[in-house]
Structure formats: C-alpha cells, structure tokens
Amino acid sequence: MTSGARADAQKWQEATIESLSSFSASIKRVLLRPSVWPRFLPGQHIDLRLTAPDGYHARRSYSVTSAPETEGTFELAIERLPGGEVSAYFHEVAEVGDSIEISGPFAEHFVWRSEQPAAVLLIGGGSGVAPLLSMVRHRAFVANASPMTLLYSARTWDDVIARDELMADESLQQRLRVVFCLTRDNARRAVDYSRRIDSEVLRATLATLSPELTFVCGNNGFVGTIADALVELGADAATIRTERYGG
Amino acid sequence: MVTRGFTGRRPTADSASRIPPGQHEEHGFPVLSAGPTPRVATSDWTFSLRVGPKPVKSWSWDEFNALPMTTMTRDIHCVTTWSKLDTQWEGVLVDDIFAAASLTPPTEFVLAHTVEGYSTNLPLADLTGGKAMVALRYDGAPIEADHGGPARLLVPHLYFWKSAKWVNGLQFTTRDEAGFWELRGYHMRGDPWREQRFTND
C-alpha cells in the first residue's frame, strides 16, 4: 500500500447500513456502503466508530468478509459478544439506512497477496472465519490460483456462515477444498469432521496440501492450540500468520 | 457524527480519565501476535545490546536476573482498542541495563529485537528516565509464553505492540528505523493519548 492510500485509510467517513441479516443465530451479516470506496486486500479490517450524543465514542475493528472485487460495499460478520458494546448495537439497535463512521482498511500482515503463487491453508474458528471468507471469495477472481484449503471450525452445521456459498465455491473453484469441523454436531459430508480441529485433523490436511502460507484466525485459545500443533507437526513458524481475538 | 440509538457503555468515573480516546476497559488479558508463540527456554535465552551491528554486551538469563529489579504498576493500551488498568510488572529498567553495560546511549533511536525475528522501533527518550523495562514477571509470576515470556519489553505509555514480546535485545540505530509492525501500517511512535494507531495518524 502506498503512503497516499494509508493517508486516506485513516480518515473517518460516513457509511450507510445497506443490509442487515443473519449469518447464523449469533452472527449478523452487515453490509456497509461507504461514501468513498477504498480498495482493500483480503484479510484486512476496517474500524467502526459509534458516537453517543455526548460525544463518547466506541471504536472496534472488524475483518471484511467480502471480496475486494465486490466493490462499493463492505460485508462484515458481527458476532454477538456477551456484554458487547458495539456488537449489541448491531444486534439490537441498528437498522438499514442508519449511518456510522468507518475508517480503513488497515493491516498488512494478515493479508493474502494472491499475486504470489503459494499453496495456502486457511484455518478459522467461529467468527474467526471472517477474513478467510474474503480470501476464498477473492480467489474466485484470481487466474491460475494455487491450491487452497479452508478448515473451518463451528459449533453446529447451522453455525457455519456462508455455508452453501462455500460448498458451491468448492465445486466452482479448482483446487479449493473446504472442510467443516463441527464441535457440537454430526458431520454432514464425508470430508467433514464432527470434532474440533486437532493434531489428527491437521495431519490429515497436511497430507493433502503443503502450505507455503497458513492463516489462522479465531479466539485466543483456538489460535494458540492450532499454531502450536502446526509447529509441532513440522510447519515453519515463519509461514504461519495468526489473528486472535478475545481473552 | 452521532450514531442513532447508540448510548454506549461509559467507563466508571474512576477509570474514565485513564482510558485514552477510542479505547475500552478490558479486565482479561487478550493475546495478540503475528504468528505462533515461541517457546523460549531460559537456559537458551540471552539478552544483548548492540550499537549498529556491533555487539556491546550480553547477559545470560541468570546474569540478567542479577541486575537491579524494579516493580511497576501501569495502565496498558493495545491498538486493537482494549486498555487494562493497574497491571503489575517486575523487571530491569532500561536505564539499569544501560548502566550495567556502562553505556552512554550513542544515538537517539533504538530497535527492540525479539527471538522470532520481529522488531519494533522506539525513540531513546521513550525508553529512559524510568519509563520502560525488560519485564520478567507479570502479576507476581513469570510471564507466560503467550504474553511474551520469559522476557518482554514494557513501554506502557505507548500502544502495547511497542512492548515487544520475547524480547532479546536492544540495538541503537542512527535513524528511526521502522520495525515489523511499523513497516506494516502502524505508527512510528504510537502514543495512545494522541491515537497514533496507523502510519499517518
């Protein structure tokens, strides 16, 4: 990114909530249309700012789930967090047509630069799939894409966001594999697992893909466990990029 | 711009004056890092001081633990918008590290290095005068690996990415050279009270 793009990114601008629906019981799908469209890279986040009448404001980062090619709107997956200040606003108060302030895109580490050919492993837990979803969607626009596998852990089949789309992507995109690991539900497909992502799941995955780059996103415990297991299985720590949220 | 229907959750009066703009109070201790957590055995750990490429002094874990220890209770502020109040640390002040090396700082800029090859840049003035330490203990116990143990830099008045985890050395540089995150869109100094989060903030 050029320094000029950064200068624009950090400014706040108004965005309109264009659509508000449910990805799952606990995750809202929010479509935001900014006044000025900034380009972004798959994996980047934008910051949202909510301001109360007395000037108090809350700021949070959300990964963009849409592909950069879907210009004009940012899609976000906002999970309802216990005691959440901003997530509660989106789950209880926000309506289509409301305006909020956004800035960004930000971050240049947890980013997939598809112009560099490399086999990519994506591992997401719960709403941590958000930035990975952008990468999978972006891949549909990339010519001669290298192999990519998405390992996606969710509680149940109905907690898998963009599930039908991901399954369709798998048949539309060459050399894309999508594996769902359901921690509280039965696997529905032969390739899926009805358990959490553990060393065995990772070992089986690494038998089919030799990732040159791995992105892991989810809550802290999830990311810590998986990053450690990958290193133990012989992955080069320098090829693993992590993004964690929560305590 | 006021957000319709947003009232927000104010910090308590006591903490309000201690939470910088755009931050919220966090009672847990979130973990953030660019990659897997390195496991560093104290028997393998060394801490070194360099001036440019030139090594000046290095300590083993036991030698470093023999330096004067200081405790600090400070509020910390992560650029991802959480702040945690009254965190307790124990370690060696950067002033005491320089004194133990009989080193008069030769330049105005420092790069902190870490075991997994990351770095972050700091003006010397943000490290000296009792403002910063290499912390070895958090909340009365050795720092957990996820939080940067066995040793992390603590520069509590700047955003917390400057408090590099798994720190193993300080290097004087002639210019303010961008470190890992600073090359990736984050601010060169990172003052939370001025919201210096990203490059051009």
PDB file of C-alpha atoms in Angstrom, chain A:
ATOM      1  CA  MET A   1       0.000   0.000   0.000  1.00  0.00           C
ATOM      2  CA  THR A   2       1.298   3.460  -0.781  1.00  0.00           C
ATOM      3  CA  SER A   3       1.542   6.105   1.888  1.00  0.00           C
ATOM      4  CA  GLY A   4      -1.146   8.029  -0.004  1.00  0.00           C
ATOM      5  CA  ALA A   5      -3.566   5.140   0.393  1.00  0.00           C
ATOM      6  CA  ARG A   6      -2.721   4.988   4.080  1.00  0.00           C
ATOM      7  CA  ALA A   7      -3.453   8.670   4.489  1.00  0.00           C
ATOM      8  CA  ASP A   8      -6.918   8.108   3.042  1.00  0.00           C
ATOM      9  CA  ALA A   9      -7.477   4.961   5.056  1.00  0.00           C
ATOM     10  CA  GLN A  10      -7.075   6.646   8.395  1.00  0.00           C
ATOM     11  CA  LYS A  11      -9.712   9.289   7.755  1.00  0.00           C
ATOM     12  CA  TRP A  12     -13.194   8.690   9.104  1.00  0.00           C
ATOM     13  CA  GLN A  13     -16.003   8.629   6.627  1.00  0.00           C
ATOM     14  CA  GLU A  14     -19.706   8.002   6.767  1.00  0.00           C
ATOM     15  CA  ALA A  15     -21.059   4.626   5.697  1.00  0.00           C
ATOM     16  CA  THR A  16     -24.675   3.583   5.345  1.00  0.00           C
ATOM     17  CA  ILE A  17     -26.011   0.259   6.547  1.00  0.00           C
ATOM     18  CA  GLU A  18     -27.347  -1.143   3.296  1.00  0.00           C
ATOM     19  CA  SER A  19     -28.414  -4.541   4.516  1.00  0.00           C
ATOM     20  CA  LEU A  20     -28.734  -6.311   7.848  1.00  0.00           C
ATOM     21  CA  SER A  21     -29.460 -10.021   8.079  1.00  0.00           C
ATOM     22  CA  SER A  22     -28.412 -13.128   9.982  1.00  0.00           C
ATOM     23  CA  PHE A  23     -25.412 -15.243   9.042  1.00  0.00           C
ATOM     24  CA  SER A  24     -26.326 -17.526  11.957  1.00  0.00           C
ATOM     25  CA  ALA A  25     -28.103 -17.323  15.301  1.00  0.00           C
ATOM     26  CA  SER A  26     -25.239 -15.342  16.824  1.00  0.00           C
ATOM     27  CA  ILE A  27     -23.630 -13.637  13.824  1.00  0.00           C
ATOM     28  CA  LYS A  28     -25.143 -10.738  11.906  1.00  0.00           C
ATOM     29  CA  ARG A  29     -24.330 -10.058   8.296  1.00  0.00           C
ATOM     30  CA  VAL A  30     -23.858  -6.316   7.883  1.00  0.00           C
ATOM     31  CA  LEU A  31     -23.414  -4.651   4.525  1.00  0.00           C
ATOM     32  CA  LEU A  32     -21.913  -1.156   4.701  1.00  0.00           C
ATOM     33  CA  ARG A  33     -21.709   1.285   1.827  1.00  0.00           C
ATOM     34  CA  PRO A  34     -19.013   3.928   2.415  1.00  0.00           C
ATOM     35  CA  SER A  35     -19.302   7.349   0.769  1.00  0.00           C
ATOM     36  CA  VAL A  36     -15.889   6.829  -0.818  1.00  0.00           C
ATOM     37  CA  TRP A  37     -14.869   3.313  -1.790  1.00  0.00           C
ATOM     38  CA  PRO A  38     -11.329   2.446  -0.675  1.00  0.00           C
ATOM     39  CA  ARG A  39      -9.648  -0.600  -2.169  1.00  0.00           C
ATOM     40  CA  PHE A  40      -8.666  -3.300   0.297  1.00  0.00           C
ATOM     41  CA  LEU A  41      -6.840  -6.611   0.413  1.00  0.00           C
ATOM     42  CA  PRO A  42      -8.379  -9.894   1.569  1.00  0.00           C
ATOM     43  CA  GLY A  43      -7.666 -10.248   5.298  1.00  0.00           C
ATOM     44  CA  GLN A  44      -7.754  -6.535   6.116  1.00  0.00           C
ATOM     45  CA  HIS A  45     -10.084  -4.976   8.649  1.00  0.00           C
ATOM     46  CA  ILE A  46     -11.941  -1.703   8.862  1.00  0.00           C
ATOM     47  CA  ASP A  47     -12.624   0.212  12.055  1.00  0.00           C
ATOM     48  CA  LEU A  48     -16.112   1.305  13.048  1.00  0.00           C
ATOM     49  CA  ARG A  49     -16.838   4.241  15.333  1.00  0.00           C
ATOM     50  CA  LEU A  50     -20.112   4.690  17.169  1.00  0.00           C
ATOM     51  CA  THR A  51     -20.701   8.035  18.840  1.00  0.00           C
ATOM     52  CA  ALA A  52     -23.179   8.821  21.636  1.00  0.00           C
ATOM     53  CA  PRO A  53     -24.981  12.188  21.862  1.00  0.00           C
ATOM     54  CA  ASP A  54     -22.483  13.446  24.476  1.00  0.00           C
ATOM     55  CA  GLY A  55     -19.502  12.713  22.238  1.00  0.00           C
ATOM     56  CA  TYR A  56     -18.459   9.451  23.895  1.00  0.00           C
ATOM     57  CA  HIS A  57     -17.378   7.001  21.219  1.00  0.00           C
ATOM     58  CA  ALA A  58     -16.522   3.348  20.896  1.00  0.00           C
ATOM     59  CA  ARG A  59     -14.220   2.021  18.224  1.00  0.00           C
ATOM     60  CA  ARG A  60     -13.844  -1.605  17.079  1.00  0.00           C
ATOM     61  CA  SER A  61     -12.099  -3.431  14.263  1.00  0.00           C
ATOM     62  CA  TYR A  62     -13.937  -5.888  12.024  1.00  0.00           C
ATOM     63  CA  SER A  63     -12.444  -8.024   9.276  1.00  0.00           C
ATOM     64  CA  VAL A  64     -14.064  -7.597   5.897  1.00  0.00           C
ATOM     65  CA  THR A  65     -15.732 -10.818   4.688  1.00  0.00           C
ATOM     66  CA  SER A  66     -16.491  -9.761   1.130  1.00  0.00           C
ATOM     67  CA  ALA A  67     -14.059  -9.988  -1.776  1.00  0.00           C
ATOM     68  CA  PRO A  68     -12.196  -6.815  -2.765  1.00  0.00           C
ATOM     69  CA  GLU A  69     -13.716  -7.278  -6.213  1.00  0.00           C
ATOM     70  CA  THR A  70     -17.213  -6.762  -4.798  1.00  0.00           C
ATOM     71  CA  GLU A  71     -16.755  -3.018  -4.965  1.00  0.00           C
ATOM     72  CA  GLY A  72     -18.973  -0.496  -3.249  1.00  0.00           C
ATOM     73  CA  THR A  73     -19.848  -2.351  -0.067  1.00  0.00           C
ATOM     74  CA  PHE A  74     -18.043  -3.982   2.826  1.00  0.00           C
ATOM     75  CA  GLU A  75     -19.626  -7.112   4.224  1.00  0.00           C
ATOM     76  CA  LEU A  76     -18.925  -7.771   7.907  1.00  0.00           C
ATOM     77  CA  ALA A  77     -19.771 -10.690  10.203  1.00  0.00           C
ATOM     78  CA  ILE A  78     -20.562  -9.259  13.627  1.00  0.00           C
ATOM     79  CA  GLU A  79     -20.864 -11.825  16.386  1.00  0.00           C
ATOM     80  CA  ARG A  80     -22.893 -11.008  19.440  1.00  0.00           C
ATOM     81  CA  LEU A  81     -20.473 -10.986  22.365  1.00  0.00           C
ATOM     82  CA  PRO A  82     -21.589 -11.231  25.988  1.00  0.00           C
ATOM     83  CA  GLY A  83     -21.567  -7.709  27.344  1.00  0.00           C
ATOM     84  CA  GLY A  84     -20.507  -6.406  23.935  1.00  0.00           C
ATOM     85  CA  GLU A  85     -20.953  -2.685  23.494  1.00  0.00           C
ATOM     86  CA  VAL A  86     -20.649  -2.419  19.724  1.00  0.00           C
ATOM     87  CA  SER A  87     -21.893  -5.908  18.833  1.00  0.00           C
ATOM     88  CA  ALA A  88     -25.045  -5.308  20.907  1.00  0.00           C
ATOM     89  CA  TYR A  89     -25.695  -2.160  18.897  1.00  0.00           C
ATOM     90  CA  PHE A  90     -25.643  -4.145  15.647  1.00  0.00           C
ATOM     91  CA  HIS A  91     -27.772  -6.950  17.064  1.00  0.00           C
ATOM     92  CA  GLU A  92     -30.383  -4.782  18.791  1.00  0.00           C
ATOM     93  CA  VAL A  93     -30.405  -1.201  17.575  1.00  0.00           C
ATOM     94  CA  ALA A  94     -29.024  -0.811  14.065  1.00  0.00           C
ATOM     95  CA  GLU A  95     -31.414  -0.589  11.123  1.00  0.00           C
ATOM     96  CA  VAL A  96     -30.995  -0.437   7.382  1.00  0.00           C
ATOM     97  CA  GLY A  97     -30.375   3.179   6.404  1.00  0.00           C
ATOM     98  CA  ASP A  98     -28.521   4.103   9.585  1.00  0.00           C
ATOM     99  CA  SER A  99     -25.165   5.798   9.198  1.00  0.00           C
ATOM    100  CA  ILE A 100     -21.998   5.004  11.086  1.00  0.00           C
ATOM    101  CA  GLU A 101     -18.414   6.136  10.737  1.00  0.00           C
ATOM    102  CA  ILE A 102     -15.701   3.876   9.355  1.00  0.00           C
ATOM    103  CA  SER A 103     -12.010   4.137   8.612  1.00  0.00           C
ATOM    104  CA  GLY A 104      -9.616   1.809   6.947  1.00  0.00           C
ATOM    105  CA  PRO A 105      -8.767  -0.616   5.504  1.00  0.00           C
ATOM    106  CA  PHE A 106      -5.976  -1.482   7.925  1.00  0.00           C
ATOM    107  CA  ALA A 107      -3.360  -4.210   8.474  1.00  0.00           C
ATOM    108  CA  GLU A 108      -0.779  -5.542   6.084  1.00  0.00           C
ATOM    109  CA  HIS A 109       0.368  -8.742   7.783  1.00  0.00           C
ATOM    110  CA  PHE A 110      -2.734 -10.923   7.949  1.00  0.00           C
ATOM    111  CA  VAL A 111      -3.288 -10.382   4.247  1.00  0.00           C
ATOM    112  CA  TRP A 112      -3.302 -12.783   1.324  1.00  0.00           C
ATOM    113  CA  ARG A 113      -1.466 -11.341  -1.662  1.00  0.00           C
ATOM    114  CA  SER A 114      -2.724 -13.669  -4.348  1.00  0.00           C
ATOM    115  CA  GLU A 115      -0.246 -12.461  -6.948  1.00  0.00           C
ATOM    116  CA  GLN A 116       2.397 -14.522  -5.123  1.00  0.00           C
ATOM    117  CA  PRO A 117       1.731 -18.142  -6.080  1.00  0.00           C
ATOM    118  CA  ALA A 118       1.731 -20.248  -2.936  1.00  0.00           C
ATOM    119  CA  ALA A 119      -0.356 -23.088  -1.550  1.00  0.00           C
ATOM    120  CA  VAL A 120      -2.463 -21.581   1.225  1.00  0.00           C
ATOM    121  CA  LEU A 121      -4.057 -23.174   4.273  1.00  0.00           C
ATOM    122  CA  LEU A 122      -6.812 -21.192   5.989  1.00  0.00           C
ATOM    123  CA  ILE A 123      -7.936 -22.214   9.469  1.00  0.00           C
ATOM    124  CA  GLY A 124     -10.813 -20.378  11.104  1.00  0.00           C
ATOM    125  CA  GLY A 125     -12.783 -20.849  14.297  1.00  0.00           C
ATOM    126  CA  GLY A 126     -16.286 -19.379  14.675  1.00  0.00           C
ATOM    127  CA  SER A 127     -16.459 -15.774  13.502  1.00  0.00           C
ATOM    128  CA  GLY A 128     -12.679 -16.001  13.002  1.00  0.00           C
ATOM    129  CA  VAL A 129     -13.536 -17.292   9.550  1.00  0.00           C
ATOM    130  CA  ALA A 130     -14.361 -13.682   8.567  1.00  0.00           C
ATOM    131  CA  PRO A 131     -11.055 -12.610   6.978  1.00  0.00           C
ATOM    132  CA  LEU A 132     -10.631 -16.105   5.469  1.00  0.00           C
ATOM    133  CA  LEU A 133     -14.008 -15.835   3.771  1.00  0.00           C
ATOM    134  CA  SER A 134     -12.728 -12.739   1.980  1.00  0.00           C
ATOM    135  CA  MET A 135      -9.700 -14.733   0.814  1.00  0.00           C
ATOM    136  CA  VAL A 136     -11.821 -17.628  -0.520  1.00  0.00           C
ATOM    137  CA  ARG A 137     -14.156 -15.216  -2.293  1.00  0.00           C
ATOM    138  CA  HIS A 138     -11.227 -13.262  -3.723  1.00  0.00           C
ATOM    139  CA  ARG A 139      -9.734 -16.483  -5.060  1.00  0.00           C
ATOM    140  CA  ALA A 140     -12.659 -16.886  -7.458  1.00  0.00           C
ATOM    141  CA  PHE A 141     -11.333 -13.816  -9.285  1.00  0.00           C
ATOM    142  CA  VAL A 142      -7.712 -14.993  -9.398  1.00  0.00           C
ATOM    143  CA  ALA A 143      -6.471 -16.708 -12.548  1.00  0.00           C
ATOM    144  CA  ASN A 144      -4.391 -19.890 -12.094  1.00  0.00           C
ATOM    145  CA  ALA A 145      -4.769 -19.840  -8.354  1.00  0.00           C
ATOM    146  CA  SER A 146      -2.560 -22.084  -6.240  1.00  0.00           C
ATOM    147  CA  PRO A 147      -4.242 -24.748  -4.104  1.00  0.00           C
ATOM    148  CA  MET A 148      -6.164 -23.541  -1.080  1.00  0.00           C
ATOM    149  CA  THR A 149      -7.790 -25.443   1.778  1.00  0.00           C
ATOM    150  CA  LEU A 150     -10.178 -23.900   4.298  1.00  0.00           C
ATOM    151  CA  LEU A 151     -10.517 -25.722   7.611  1.00  0.00           C
ATOM    152  CA  TYR A 152     -13.465 -24.152   9.352  1.00  0.00           C
ATOM    153  CA  SER A 153     -14.470 -24.996  12.894  1.00  0.00           C
ATOM    154  CA  ALA A 154     -18.012 -24.182  14.037  1.00  0.00           C
ATOM    155  CA  ARG A 155     -20.273 -25.490  16.772  1.00  0.00           C
ATOM    156  CA  THR A 156     -23.022 -26.831  14.543  1.00  0.00           C
ATOM    157  CA  TRP A 157     -23.942 -27.135  10.870  1.00  0.00           C
ATOM    158  CA  ASP A 158     -26.188 -24.078  11.229  1.00  0.00           C
ATOM    159  CA  ASP A 159     -23.390 -22.026  12.777  1.00  0.00           C
ATOM    160  CA  VAL A 160     -21.337 -22.317   9.574  1.00  0.00           C
ATOM    161  CA  ILE A 161     -21.671 -18.903   7.927  1.00  0.00           C
ATOM    162  CA  ALA A 162     -21.888 -18.678   4.127  1.00  0.00           C
ATOM    163  CA  ARG A 163     -22.112 -22.482   4.178  1.00  0.00           C
ATOM    164  CA  ASP A 164     -23.956 -23.042   0.900  1.00  0.00           C
ATOM    165  CA  GLU A 165     -21.785 -20.491  -0.820  1.00  0.00           C
ATOM    166  CA  LEU A 166     -18.591 -22.159   0.404  1.00  0.00           C
ATOM    167  CA  MET A 167     -19.808 -25.555  -0.809  1.00  0.00           C
ATOM    168  CA  ALA A 168     -20.660 -24.040  -4.183  1.00  0.00           C
ATOM    169  CA  ASP A 169     -17.237 -22.365  -4.306  1.00  0.00           C
ATOM    170  CA  GLU A 170     -15.638 -25.726  -3.750  1.00  0.00           C
ATOM    171  CA  SER A 171     -17.111 -27.079  -6.945  1.00  0.00           C
ATOM    172  CA  LEU A 172     -16.655 -23.846  -8.902  1.00  0.00           C
ATOM    173  CA  GLN A 173     -13.065 -23.082  -7.905  1.00  0.00           C
ATOM    174  CA  GLN A 174     -10.371 -25.528  -8.951  1.00  0.00           C
ATOM    175  CA  ARG A 175      -8.096 -26.879  -6.240  1.00  0.00           C
ATOM    176  CA  LEU A 176     -10.160 -25.349  -3.435  1.00  0.00           C
ATOM    177  CA  ARG A 177     -11.076 -27.676  -0.555  1.00  0.00           C
ATOM    178  CA  VAL A 178     -13.470 -26.738   2.228  1.00  0.00           C
ATOM    179  CA  VAL A 179     -13.595 -28.869   5.369  1.00  0.00           C
ATOM    180  CA  PHE A 180     -16.066 -28.191   8.167  1.00  0.00           C
ATOM    181  CA  CYS A 181     -15.203 -29.344  11.686  1.00  0.00           C
ATOM    182  CA  LEU A 182     -18.325 -29.318  13.836  1.00  0.00           C
ATOM    183  CA  THR A 183     -17.599 -29.373  17.533  1.00  0.00           C
ATOM    184  CA  ARG A 184     -21.192 -29.998  18.722  1.00  0.00           C
ATOM    185  CA  ASP A 185     -22.821 -31.608  15.729  1.00  0.00           C
ATOM    186  CA  ASN A 186     -22.537 -34.525  13.343  1.00  0.00           C
ATOM    187  CA  ALA A 187     -20.520 -34.141  10.182  1.00  0.00           C
ATOM    188  CA  ARG A 188     -22.811 -33.940   7.165  1.00  0.00           C
ATOM    189  CA  ARG A 189     -20.300 -34.693   4.439  1.00  0.00           C
ATOM    190  CA  ALA A 190     -17.641 -37.398   4.129  1.00  0.00           C
ATOM    191  CA  VAL A 191     -14.839 -34.816   4.126  1.00  0.00           C
ATOM    192  CA  ASP A 192     -16.051 -33.088   7.297  1.00  0.00           C
ATOM    193  CA  TYR A 193     -15.302 -33.897  10.921  1.00  0.00           C
ATOM    194  CA  SER A 194     -17.517 -33.952  13.972  1.00  0.00           C
ATOM    195  CA  ARG A 195     -14.865 -32.698  16.327  1.00  0.00           C
ATOM    196  CA  ARG A 196     -12.574 -29.787  16.927  1.00  0.00           C
ATOM    197  CA  ILE A 197      -9.529 -29.166  14.776  1.00  0.00           C
ATOM    198  CA  ASP A 198      -6.818 -31.207  16.482  1.00  0.00           C
ATOM    199  CA  SER A 199      -3.429 -32.635  15.504  1.00  0.00           C
ATOM    200  CA  GLU A 200      -5.048 -35.518  13.635  1.00  0.00           C
ATOM    201  CA  VAL A 201      -7.226 -33.265  11.524  1.00  0.00           C
ATOM    202  CA  LEU A 202      -4.201 -31.091  10.821  1.00  0.00           C
ATOM    203  CA  ARG A 203      -2.038 -34.075   9.967  1.00  0.00           C
ATOM    204  CA  ALA A 204      -4.653 -35.351   7.507  1.00  0.00           C
ATOM    205  CA  THR A 205      -4.922 -31.886   5.992  1.00  0.00           C
ATOM    206  CA  LEU A 206      -1.170 -31.514   5.619  1.00  0.00           C
ATOM    207  CA  ALA A 207      -1.112 -34.885   3.837  1.00  0.00           C
ATOM    208  CA  THR A 208      -3.159 -33.321   1.024  1.00  0.00           C
ATOM    209  CA  LEU A 209      -1.676 -29.818   0.954  1.00  0.00           C
ATOM    210  CA  SER A 210       1.823 -28.495   1.606  1.00  0.00           C
ATOM    211  CA  PRO A 211       1.038 -24.923   2.581  1.00  0.00           C
ATOM    212  CA  GLU A 212       3.610 -22.253   1.923  1.00  0.00           C
ATOM    213  CA  LEU A 213       1.438 -19.846   3.880  1.00  0.00           C
ATOM    214  CA  THR A 214      -1.060 -20.539   6.656  1.00  0.00           C
ATOM    215  CA  PHE A 215      -3.578 -18.093   8.097  1.00  0.00           C
ATOM    216  CA  VAL A 216      -5.155 -18.929  11.466  1.00  0.00           C
ATOM    217  CA  CYS A 217      -7.914 -16.763  12.926  1.00  0.00           C
ATOM    218  CA  GLY A 218     -10.213 -17.235  15.888  1.00  0.00           C
ATOM    219  CA  ASN A 219     -10.308 -16.754  19.616  1.00  0.00           C
ATOM    220  CA  ASN A 220      -7.068 -16.860  21.506  1.00  0.00           C
ATOM    221  CA  GLY A 221      -7.344 -20.451  22.732  1.00  0.00           C
ATOM    222  CA  PHE A 222      -8.215 -21.724  19.259  1.00  0.00           C
ATOM    223  CA  VAL A 223      -5.362 -19.916  17.523  1.00  0.00           C
ATOM    224  CA  GLY A 224      -2.823 -20.812  20.212  1.00  0.00           C
ATOM    225  CA  THR A 225      -3.687 -24.511  20.109  1.00  0.00           C
ATOM    226  CA  ILE A 226      -3.618 -24.719  16.323  1.00  0.00           C
ATOM    227  CA  ALA A 227      -0.465 -22.672  15.813  1.00  0.00           C
ATOM    228  CA  ASP A 228       1.339 -24.818  18.403  1.00  0.00           C
ATOM    229  CA  ALA A 229       0.087 -28.050  16.796  1.00  0.00           C
ATOM    230  CA  LEU A 230       1.189 -26.916  13.329  1.00  0.00           C
ATOM    231  CA  VAL A 231       4.674 -26.107  14.607  1.00  0.00           C
ATOM    232  CA  GLU A 232       4.805 -29.487  16.345  1.00  0.00           C
ATOM    233  CA  LEU A 233       3.852 -31.163  13.056  1.00  0.00           C
ATOM    234  CA  GLY A 234       6.877 -29.533  11.467  1.00  0.00           C
ATOM    235  CA  ALA A 235       5.413 -26.381   9.921  1.00  0.00           C
ATOM    236  CA  ASP A 236       7.800 -23.440   9.675  1.00  0.00           C
ATOM    237  CA  ALA A 237       6.585 -20.884  12.240  1.00  0.00           C
ATOM    238  CA  ALA A 238       7.567 -18.065   9.891  1.00  0.00           C
ATOM    239  CA  THR A 239       4.918 -19.231   7.383  1.00  0.00           C
ATOM    240  CA  ILE A 240       2.066 -19.088   9.916  1.00  0.00           C
ATOM    241  CA  ARG A 241       0.180 -15.826  10.333  1.00  0.00           C
ATOM    242  CA  THR A 242      -2.219 -15.508  13.215  1.00  0.00           C
ATOM    243  CA  GLU A 243      -5.010 -13.170  14.170  1.00  0.00           C
ATOM    244  CA  ARG A 244      -6.539 -13.574  17.605  1.00  0.00           C
ATOM    245  CA  TYR A 245      -9.416 -12.038  19.422  1.00  0.00           C
ATOM    246  CA  GLY A 246     -10.795 -12.343  22.938  1.00  0.00           C
ATOM    247  CA  GLY A 247      -9.035 -13.069  26.231  1.00  0.00           C
TER     248      GLY A 247
END
